[in-house]
Coordinates of N, CA and C in Angstrom, one line a residue:
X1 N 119.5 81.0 56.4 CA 118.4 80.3 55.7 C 117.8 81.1 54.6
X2 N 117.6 80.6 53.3 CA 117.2 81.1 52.3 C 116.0 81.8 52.4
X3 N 114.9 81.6 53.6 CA 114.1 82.3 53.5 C 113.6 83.4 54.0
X4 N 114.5 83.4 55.3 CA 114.5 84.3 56.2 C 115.1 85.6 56.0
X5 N 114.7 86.4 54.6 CA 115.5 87.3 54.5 C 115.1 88.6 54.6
X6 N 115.3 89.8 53.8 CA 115.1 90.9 54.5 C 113.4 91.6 54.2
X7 N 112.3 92.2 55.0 CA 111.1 92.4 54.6 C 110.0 90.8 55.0
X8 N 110.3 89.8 55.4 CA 109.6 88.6 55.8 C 109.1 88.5 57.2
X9 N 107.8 88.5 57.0 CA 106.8 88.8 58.4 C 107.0 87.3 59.0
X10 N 107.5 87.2 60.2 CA 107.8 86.2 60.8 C 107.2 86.7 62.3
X11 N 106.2 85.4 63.3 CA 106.5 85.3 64.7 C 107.3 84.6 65.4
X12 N 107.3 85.7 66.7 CA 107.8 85.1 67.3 C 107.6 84.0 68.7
X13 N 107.6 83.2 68.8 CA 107.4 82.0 69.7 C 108.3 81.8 71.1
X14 N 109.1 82.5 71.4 CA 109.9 82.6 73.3 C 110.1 83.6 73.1
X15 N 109.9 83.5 74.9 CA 110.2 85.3 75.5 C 109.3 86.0 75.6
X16 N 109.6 87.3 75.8 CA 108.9 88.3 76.9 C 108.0 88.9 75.2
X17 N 108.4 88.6 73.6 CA 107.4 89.2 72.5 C 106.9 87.5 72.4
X18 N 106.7 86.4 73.1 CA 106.2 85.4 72.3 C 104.9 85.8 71.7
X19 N 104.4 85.2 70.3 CA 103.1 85.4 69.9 C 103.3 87.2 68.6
X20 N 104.3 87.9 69.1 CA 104.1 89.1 68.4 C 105.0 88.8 67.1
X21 N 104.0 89.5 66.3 CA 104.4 89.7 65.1 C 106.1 90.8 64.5
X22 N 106.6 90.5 64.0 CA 107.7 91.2 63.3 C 108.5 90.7 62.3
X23 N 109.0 91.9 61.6 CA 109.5 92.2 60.1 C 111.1 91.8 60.2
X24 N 111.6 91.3 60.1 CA 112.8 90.8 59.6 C 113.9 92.1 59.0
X25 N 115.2 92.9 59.6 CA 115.5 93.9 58.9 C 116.7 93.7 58.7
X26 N 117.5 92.4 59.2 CA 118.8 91.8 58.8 C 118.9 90.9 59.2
X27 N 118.4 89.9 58.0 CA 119.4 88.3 58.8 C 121.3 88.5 59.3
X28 N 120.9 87.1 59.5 CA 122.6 86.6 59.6 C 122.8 85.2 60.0
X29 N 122.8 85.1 59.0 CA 123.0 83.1 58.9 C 123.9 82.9 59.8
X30 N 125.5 83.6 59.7 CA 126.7 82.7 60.2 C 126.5 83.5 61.5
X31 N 126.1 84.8 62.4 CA 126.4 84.8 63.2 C 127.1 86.1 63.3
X32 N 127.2 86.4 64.3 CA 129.0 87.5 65.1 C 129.6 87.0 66.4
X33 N 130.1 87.8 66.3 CA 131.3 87.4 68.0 C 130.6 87.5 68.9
X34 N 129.7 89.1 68.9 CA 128.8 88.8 70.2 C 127.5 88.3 70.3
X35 N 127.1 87.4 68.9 CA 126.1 86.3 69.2 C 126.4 85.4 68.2
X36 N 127.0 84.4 68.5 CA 127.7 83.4 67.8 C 126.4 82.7 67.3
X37 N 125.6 82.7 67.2 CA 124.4 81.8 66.3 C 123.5 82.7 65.4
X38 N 123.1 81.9 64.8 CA 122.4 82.5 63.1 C 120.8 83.7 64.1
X39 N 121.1 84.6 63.7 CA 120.1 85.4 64.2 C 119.4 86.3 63.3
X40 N 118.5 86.9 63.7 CA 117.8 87.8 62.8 C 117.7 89.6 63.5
X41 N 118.0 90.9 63.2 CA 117.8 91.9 63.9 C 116.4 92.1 63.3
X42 N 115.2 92.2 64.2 CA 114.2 92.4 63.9 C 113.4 93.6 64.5
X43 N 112.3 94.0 63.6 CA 111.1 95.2 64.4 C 110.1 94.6 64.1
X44 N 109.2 94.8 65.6 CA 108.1 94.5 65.3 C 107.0 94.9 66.2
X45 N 105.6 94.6 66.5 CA 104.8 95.6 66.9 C 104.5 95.2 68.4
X46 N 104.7 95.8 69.3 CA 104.7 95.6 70.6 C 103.2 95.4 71.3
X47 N 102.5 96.9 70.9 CA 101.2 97.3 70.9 C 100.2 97.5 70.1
X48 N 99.3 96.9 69.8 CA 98.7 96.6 68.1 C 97.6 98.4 68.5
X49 N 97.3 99.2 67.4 CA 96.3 99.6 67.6 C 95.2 99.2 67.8
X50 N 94.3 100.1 68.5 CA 92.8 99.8 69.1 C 91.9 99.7 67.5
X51 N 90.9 99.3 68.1 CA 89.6 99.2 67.0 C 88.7 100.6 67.1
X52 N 88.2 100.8 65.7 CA 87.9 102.3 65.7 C 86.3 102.6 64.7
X53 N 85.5 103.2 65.5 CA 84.4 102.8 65.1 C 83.8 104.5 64.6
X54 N 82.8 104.5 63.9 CA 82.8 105.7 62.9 C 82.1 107.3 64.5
X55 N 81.5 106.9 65.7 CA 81.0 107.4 66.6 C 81.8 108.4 67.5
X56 N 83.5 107.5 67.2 CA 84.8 108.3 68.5 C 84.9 108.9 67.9
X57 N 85.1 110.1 68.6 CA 85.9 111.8 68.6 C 87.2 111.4 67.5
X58 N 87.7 112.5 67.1 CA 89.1 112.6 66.2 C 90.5 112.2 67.6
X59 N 90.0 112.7 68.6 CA 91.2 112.8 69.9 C 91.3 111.0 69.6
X60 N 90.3 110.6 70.1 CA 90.1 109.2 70.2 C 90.5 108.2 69.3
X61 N 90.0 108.6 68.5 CA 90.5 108.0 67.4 C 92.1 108.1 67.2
X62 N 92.5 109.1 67.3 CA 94.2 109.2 66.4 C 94.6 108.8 68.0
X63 N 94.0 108.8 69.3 CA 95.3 107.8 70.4 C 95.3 106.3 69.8
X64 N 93.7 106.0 69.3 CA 94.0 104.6 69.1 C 94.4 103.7 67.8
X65 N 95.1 105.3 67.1 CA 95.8 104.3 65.8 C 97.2 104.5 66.4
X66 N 97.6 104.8 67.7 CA 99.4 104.6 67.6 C 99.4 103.1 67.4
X67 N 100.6 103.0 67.2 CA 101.6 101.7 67.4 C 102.7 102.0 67.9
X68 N 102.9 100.6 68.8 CA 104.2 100.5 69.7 C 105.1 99.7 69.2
X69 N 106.5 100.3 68.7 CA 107.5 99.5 68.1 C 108.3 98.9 68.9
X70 N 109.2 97.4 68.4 CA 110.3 97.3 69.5 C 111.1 96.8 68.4
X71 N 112.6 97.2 68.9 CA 113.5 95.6 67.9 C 114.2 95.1 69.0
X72 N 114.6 94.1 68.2 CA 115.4 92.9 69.1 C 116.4 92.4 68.1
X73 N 117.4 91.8 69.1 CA 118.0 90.4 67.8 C 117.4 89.2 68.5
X74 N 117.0 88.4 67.5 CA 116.4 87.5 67.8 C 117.2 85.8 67.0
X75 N 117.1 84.7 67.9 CA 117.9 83.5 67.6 C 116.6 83.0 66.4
X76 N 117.2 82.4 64.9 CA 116.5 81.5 64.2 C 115.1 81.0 64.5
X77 N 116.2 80.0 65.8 CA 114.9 78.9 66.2 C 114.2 79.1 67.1
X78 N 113.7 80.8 67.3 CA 112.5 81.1 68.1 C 112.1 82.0 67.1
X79 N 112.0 81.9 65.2 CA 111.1 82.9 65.0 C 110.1 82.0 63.8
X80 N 109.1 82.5 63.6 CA 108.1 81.2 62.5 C 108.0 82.2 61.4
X81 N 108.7 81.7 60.5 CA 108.3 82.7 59.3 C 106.7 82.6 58.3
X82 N 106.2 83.4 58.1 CA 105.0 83.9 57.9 C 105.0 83.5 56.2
X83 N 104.2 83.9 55.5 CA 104.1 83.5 53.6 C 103.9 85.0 53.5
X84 N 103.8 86.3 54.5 CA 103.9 87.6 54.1 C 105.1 88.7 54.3
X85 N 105.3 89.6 53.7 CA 106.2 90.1 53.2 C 105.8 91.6 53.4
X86 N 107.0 92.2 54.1 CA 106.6 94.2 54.2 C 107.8 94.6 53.5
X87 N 107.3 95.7 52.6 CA 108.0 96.6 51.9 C 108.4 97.6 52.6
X88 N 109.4 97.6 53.6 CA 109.4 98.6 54.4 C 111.0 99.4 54.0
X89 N 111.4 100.4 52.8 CA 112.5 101.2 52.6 C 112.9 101.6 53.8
X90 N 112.5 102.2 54.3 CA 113.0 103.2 55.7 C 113.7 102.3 57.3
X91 N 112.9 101.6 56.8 CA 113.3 100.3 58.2 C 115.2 100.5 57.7
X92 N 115.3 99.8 56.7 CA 116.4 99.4 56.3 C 117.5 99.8 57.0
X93 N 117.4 101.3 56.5 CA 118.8 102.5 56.9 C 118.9 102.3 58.8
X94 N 117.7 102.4 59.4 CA 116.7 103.0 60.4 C 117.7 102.2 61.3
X95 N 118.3 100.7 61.3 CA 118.6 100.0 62.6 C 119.4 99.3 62.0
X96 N 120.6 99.0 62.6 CA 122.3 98.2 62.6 C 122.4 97.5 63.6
X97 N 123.4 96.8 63.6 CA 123.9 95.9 64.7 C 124.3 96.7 65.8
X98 N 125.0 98.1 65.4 CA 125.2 99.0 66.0 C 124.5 99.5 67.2
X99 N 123.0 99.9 66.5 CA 122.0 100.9 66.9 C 121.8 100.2 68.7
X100 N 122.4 98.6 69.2 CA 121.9 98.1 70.5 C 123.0 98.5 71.4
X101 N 124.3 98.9 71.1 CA 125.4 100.0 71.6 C 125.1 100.9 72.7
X102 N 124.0 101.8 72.2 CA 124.0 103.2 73.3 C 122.2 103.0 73.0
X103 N 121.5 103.1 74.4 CA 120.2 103.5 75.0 C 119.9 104.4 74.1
X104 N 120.5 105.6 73.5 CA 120.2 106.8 73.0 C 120.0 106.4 71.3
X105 N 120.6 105.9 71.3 CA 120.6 105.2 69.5 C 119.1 104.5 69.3
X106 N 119.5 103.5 70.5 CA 118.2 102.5 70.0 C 116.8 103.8 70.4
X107 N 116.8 104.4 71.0 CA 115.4 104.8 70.9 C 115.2 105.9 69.8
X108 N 116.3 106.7 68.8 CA 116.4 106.9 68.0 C 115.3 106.1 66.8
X109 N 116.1 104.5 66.9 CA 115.9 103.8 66.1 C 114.3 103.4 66.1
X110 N 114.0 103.4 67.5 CA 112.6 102.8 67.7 C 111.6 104.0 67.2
X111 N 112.0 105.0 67.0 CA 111.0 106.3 66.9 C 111.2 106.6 65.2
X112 N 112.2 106.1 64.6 CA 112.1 105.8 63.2 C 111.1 104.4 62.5
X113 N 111.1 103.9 63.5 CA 110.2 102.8 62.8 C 108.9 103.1 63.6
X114 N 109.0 103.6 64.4 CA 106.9 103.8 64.9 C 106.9 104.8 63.5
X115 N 107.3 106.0 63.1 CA 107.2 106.6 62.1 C 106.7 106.0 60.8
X116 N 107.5 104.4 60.8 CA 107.0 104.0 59.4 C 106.3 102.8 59.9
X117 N 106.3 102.6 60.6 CA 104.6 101.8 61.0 C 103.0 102.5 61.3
X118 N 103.5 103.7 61.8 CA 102.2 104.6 61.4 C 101.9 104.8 60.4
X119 N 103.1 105.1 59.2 CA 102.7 105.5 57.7 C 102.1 104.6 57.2
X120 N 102.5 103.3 57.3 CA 102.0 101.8 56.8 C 100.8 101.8 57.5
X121 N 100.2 101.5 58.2 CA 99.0 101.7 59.1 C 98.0 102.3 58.6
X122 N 98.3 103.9 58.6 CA 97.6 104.8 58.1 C 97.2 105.0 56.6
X123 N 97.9 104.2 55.9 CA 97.8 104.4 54.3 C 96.7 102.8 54.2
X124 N 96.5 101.7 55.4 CA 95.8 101.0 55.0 C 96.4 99.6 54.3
X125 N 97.9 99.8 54.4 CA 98.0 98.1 53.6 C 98.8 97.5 55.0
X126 N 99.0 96.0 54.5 CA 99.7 95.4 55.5 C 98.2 95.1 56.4
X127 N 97.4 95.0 56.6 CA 96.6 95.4 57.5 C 96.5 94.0 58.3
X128 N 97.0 92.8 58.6 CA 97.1 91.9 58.8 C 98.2 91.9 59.8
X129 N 99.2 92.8 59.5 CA 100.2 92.9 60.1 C 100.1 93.9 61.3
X130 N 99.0 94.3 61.3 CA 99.0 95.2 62.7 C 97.6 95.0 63.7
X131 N 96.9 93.3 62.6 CA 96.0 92.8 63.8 C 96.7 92.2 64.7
X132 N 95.9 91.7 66.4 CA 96.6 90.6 67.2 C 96.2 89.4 66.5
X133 N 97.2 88.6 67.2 CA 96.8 86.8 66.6 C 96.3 86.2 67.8
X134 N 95.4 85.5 67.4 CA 93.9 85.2 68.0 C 94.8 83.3 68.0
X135 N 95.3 83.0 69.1 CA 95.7 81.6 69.5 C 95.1 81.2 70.9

């Protein structure tokens, strides 16, 4: 699908992330062998950070700016694509079709993108992208 491409903030709607937000880091219209339908390899935020008010300690505060990353591959017709868009370079390299192979990879992979979801986070844009959705 023309729009579903790479950097496009889409939710997701079935399953164990229904409702959570994620970034899009390789379509695939036609598919592969070991998932014959049009899918998307996505990351996205498992655990949103807490709310942070000017009173909490520095401890307190920096537990409640983590974020919790996940990826998945995910089928077309469980994701809703959004009208926003993440610039995220590092994702890119960060996760393959590969990286769901070996336990050891993917958490590799997941600890490269909490990386660049903190950076994003902490610099303040995207900021939409790491509230929860209020349904």
């Amino acid at each position: 699908m023309k729009f579903l491409k790479v950097g496009r903030v889409a939710i997701i709607t079935r399953g164990r992330f229904a409702g959570k937000k994620v970034v899009i880091i390789q379509p695939q219209d036609n598919g592969t062998k070991s998932h014959p339908f049009p899918h998307a390899l996505v990351a996205g935020v498992e655990r949103n950070p807490g709310h942070i008010t000017k009173r909490m300690s520095k401890a307190r505060q920096a537990k409640r700016s983590k974020v919790k990353p996940f990826i998945k591959i995910i089928n077309y017709n469980h994701l809703m694509p959004t009208r926003y868009t993440l610039e995220l370079e590092s994702l890119k390299g960060a996760v393959s079709n590969d990286t769901f192979k070996e336990p050891s990879q993917r958490e590799d992979a997941k600890k490269n993108i909490k990386k660049a979801l903190d950076e994003r986070y902490q610099s303040g844009k995207n900021r939409w992208f790491f509230t929860q959705l209020r349904f």
